[in-house]
Amino acid sequence: MDNEIAEVRDFIQAIPPFDQLPLNKIQSLINAIRICYIKQQQTLPPSQCEQNSLFIIRKGALAYYNKNNELTGKYGEGDICTAFCHTEHSEDITVETEEDTLAYCIQYQTLQEIIRQYPAVINFFQDSSAQRLKSKMSQLNEDAILASSLMNTDISQFYHSPVATITENSSIQQAAIEMTTLGFSCLVVTSNDTARLPVGIVTDKDLRQRCIAKGLDYSLPVSEVMTKNMLTINEGSRAYDALMLMTAKRIHHLPVLQHNKLLAMVTITDLMNHESQNAVNLTHLIRKASSLEELTQISKLLPKLQIKMAKLGTTADHVGKSISAITSAFTIRLIELAEQQLGKAPVSFAWLAAGSQAREEQFAHSDQDNALIISNDMKPEHDQWFLNLATFVSDGLATCGFIYCPGDIMATNQQWRQTQQVWHEYFNSWVNTPSPQALLNSSVFFDLTTVHGNEDLLNEVRTQLLTKTKKSTLFLAHLSRNALLNRPPLGFFRDFVLIKDGENKQVLDLKHNGIAPIVDLARIYALSQGISATNTIERLKQTAGTPALTKSSAANLIDAFEFLSLLRMEHQAKKLAANCQADNFLAPKDISKLEREHLKDAFKVIKTLQDARQSSY
Amino acid sequence: MWRHQFLFNWFFGLEIARKKAYLSAPAGPLKDYLSVPFPALHTPLSQLNLIALDFETTGLNAVKDKLLTVGHVEINNQQILLGSGYHQIINTQRELLADNVAIHQITDQQQQQGKPLAQVVKHLLKTLAGKPVLVHFSRIEKQFLQRACLELYGIAPPLPIIDTLLLAKKRLDKRDVAYDPSELRLSALRQHYQLPRYQAHNALSDAIATAELFLVESQHHYANATLKDLLS
């Protein structure tokens, strides 16, 4: 009997978590399917179906409502409804057909038997959103290590060509002179004939062990001390294979051959440092730049770096920290260049970064948020110097691609170029009388870091501030209410983002509807506990286990934050690679089914903690 | 002979025809089929147990043309049981015309590996016993099955048939608006109800497609119907 139904099989196979099942299990699932048709405005499960069942929507739409009859989600073709898999869950939630619906119904018990040997699939039905997100993140982190860079990168990304060589009849001394001149620790030794075939390799270590230590005459040919059976690797190999070979054989240099001819050289340092090296290199270049023109040139590498880091499977946290560090390097260099023109500062000051740069969560070419905090010794006539500094740096940053802050939160704005005393007063008034504007300011200025100058200036303001916020429940309540206005969407419905009250949006704003709500929550937790950290993950880690946040909630939020940031990083890398503006808008049709599930889980985690925050005030 | 019997069914009812045919049928699969009573005419829709059936044939003439494939699936309690799906190629013991191969995508080789007609009809009769058949445009399935029985057992049995084409036609005829006959095609009706597209000309796919159409058509327009209202 051949009852394979291609349409049904293809349909089921594309739906997570069934995409993880082998064909024979998919076939068992198909055999367990009962197709039913439910007219619109009916409550699930329909009378003809087993009550504890999984429903797969083949055509039509389901709407979920909570106890208060609020819409909590909508599901369309290819979505699965797990609401009736367990009896205990089905009471809080009502599922209704919003359109006439053709559904595949599978008895939950039968389903369990079919997927018994597939824990990942079972977990999908049993785990909470938070648990699913956690396993997704740990899987992603594992992937990052495995797929990291070296596994996927061709060795050509790392090798140097041409290779420094020396002929085999040259003396040991000539080799040493050559190495010293070039600054290399190794030379490939070639045959004397015109073919110049590689016959061995000589390193610093060989000179030390085989020549000097043995008192060998250094006028002897270099072939006396070279390593003859040198290991090589072929052009086209993976960088990972080169690293494994070098690690296993404890060698540091590996010649690369192309059709038995010497092509290039790869060293273990190149491979091991390559990830951080890019960022470090760039910072190094910035520090040496002597003009704005040079800095502008370097800034053009920033999007490329972000793309590269994203491709290498680096975490979003790592990218955010690297880009923020580079922005700081630009700022510091600009301040130094300004000082060369303007002379020394009349009194001590600190250049502050606010917002994402301060949180070390910046991505390439975001806008600049900065401020100046100046010593209380400042005299009115000094302001011109600081204005000049602010203008120079701010214009310089703009030239380097960091656009002016649309909200004018910049040191060029006199309001944000003030003495320490004034800043104390600012924070005092924001905390004491939390007006809407004050709350807006606080969300920017509670994430502050010193980029350059006297760190004590900010630290003193912050210490005083944190003692205040810790006690000011009124301020925290206002800040919370404000933060909670930014709700994540309910989920997806067909190719739309579903928001509260069933409205549809064309795109998902990853920043405002996902990342910012977590950043806001973390800030509130930190302020309520008097914690000075600004980085979101750091804030969540430090507040974990305090009255503000349980350890497991913190872990859930970190998973959600990392997942959303990762999506944003990948999205931006794609945009940048296509020479487009790196934005935060994701079209649902570009989000895979699986990613949608994880996004929904992340939204749920955020919503749970927002609700908890709401009820605590 | 079987045409005469058709009129007989019309006047005396399927159940009488079944009993009469049972008496004259030779022992074997057909007699077994005829030994099971058909469901009562007043059986409500929700309790009907149906077999959605589709044949692929080499042509439209039940005497000259051959049955190529059989597909069927069961509807029970208003649910289509995909696990009951059946698809079988029949060895017609003759070569297929190129035109037909293009439509059914069944090659000579596949066809030769199929089962003999007698074996498939035996299976069909066993499955259909006591259950109405659900078909879209029943002429082919009815004529080919009855013809096969006539050849194999000397008797064409009565078949209780629900035809989704006729159900839709009845509905459209009631409206006072002219319609194009092509609107009655399986794919057109499915599209009308926004049902998913299926690959046509696979007997099992078509049987499922017909079964789904029946679920939709009956729930929208025949919700309180009994078997009597649905039979063609």
Short mmCIF file of C-alpha atoms in Angstrom, two decimals, chain A residues 1-8 30-39 47-50 58-59 99-100 102 104-105, chain B residues 76-88 193-200 204-205 208 212 215-216 219-220:
data_model
loop_
_atom_site.label_atom_id
_atom_site.label_comp_id
_atom_site.label_asym_id
_atom_site.label_seq_id
_atom_site.Cartn_x
_atom_site.Cartn_y
_atom_site.Cartn_z
CA MET A 1 0.00 0.00 0.00
CA ASP A 2 1.32 3.36 -1.02
CA ASN A 3 -0.59 6.02 0.82
CA GLU A 4 2.03 8.71 0.87
CA ILE A 5 0.35 12.06 0.56
CA ALA A 6 2.95 14.48 -0.70
CA GLU A 7 0.99 17.65 0.08
CA VAL A 8 0.38 16.73 3.69
CA ILE A 30 0.19 11.77 9.06
CA ASN A 31 -1.46 8.47 9.85
CA ALA A 32 -2.61 9.91 13.17
CA ILE A 33 -4.12 13.02 11.59
CA ARG A 34 -7.85 13.54 11.57
CA ILE A 35 -8.83 16.43 9.35
CA CYS A 36 -11.69 18.49 10.71
CA TYR A 37 -13.46 21.60 9.56
CA ILE A 38 -14.59 24.21 12.05
CA LYS A 39 -16.71 27.13 11.00
CA SER A 47 -17.16 18.41 19.63
CA GLN A 48 -16.13 15.75 17.11
CA CYS A 49 -12.46 15.81 18.23
CA GLU A 50 -10.71 14.25 21.16
CA ARG A 58 -4.10 23.94 7.48
CA LYS A 59 -6.28 26.84 6.46
CA GLU A 99 -12.19 32.25 10.17
CA ASP A 100 -13.53 28.98 8.81
CA LEU A 102 -9.48 23.36 8.24
CA TYR A 104 -5.31 18.64 11.36
CA CYS A 105 -6.08 17.16 14.72
CA ASN B 76 -15.90 9.15 10.50
CA ASN B 77 -17.66 11.49 12.91
CA GLN B 78 -17.01 14.41 10.54
CA GLN B 79 -13.28 13.81 10.59
CA ILE B 80 -11.12 12.58 7.74
CA LEU B 81 -8.88 9.81 9.03
CA LEU B 82 -5.65 10.24 7.07
CA GLY B 83 -4.36 6.97 8.49
CA SER B 84 -7.07 5.18 6.55
CA GLY B 85 -5.73 6.57 3.26
CA TYR B 86 -5.29 3.98 0.51
CA HIS B 87 -3.68 4.30 -2.87
CA GLN B 88 -3.27 1.40 -5.29
CA TYR B 193 -14.05 27.71 -0.05
CA GLN B 194 -10.37 28.72 0.07
CA LEU B 195 -9.20 25.19 0.64
CA PRO B 196 -5.53 24.45 -0.04
CA ARG B 197 -4.40 23.44 -3.50
CA TYR B 198 -3.71 19.76 -3.99
CA GLN B 199 -1.96 17.96 -6.77
CA ALA B 200 -4.76 16.83 -9.10
CA LEU B 204 -5.67 9.49 -2.93
CA SER B 205 -5.11 13.26 -3.10
CA ILE B 208 -8.93 13.60 0.38
CA GLU B 212 -12.45 18.01 2.68
CA LEU B 215 -16.82 18.60 5.30
CA VAL B 216 -17.03 22.23 4.22
CA GLN B 219 -21.29 22.10 7.41
CA HIS B 220 -22.21 25.23 5.52
#
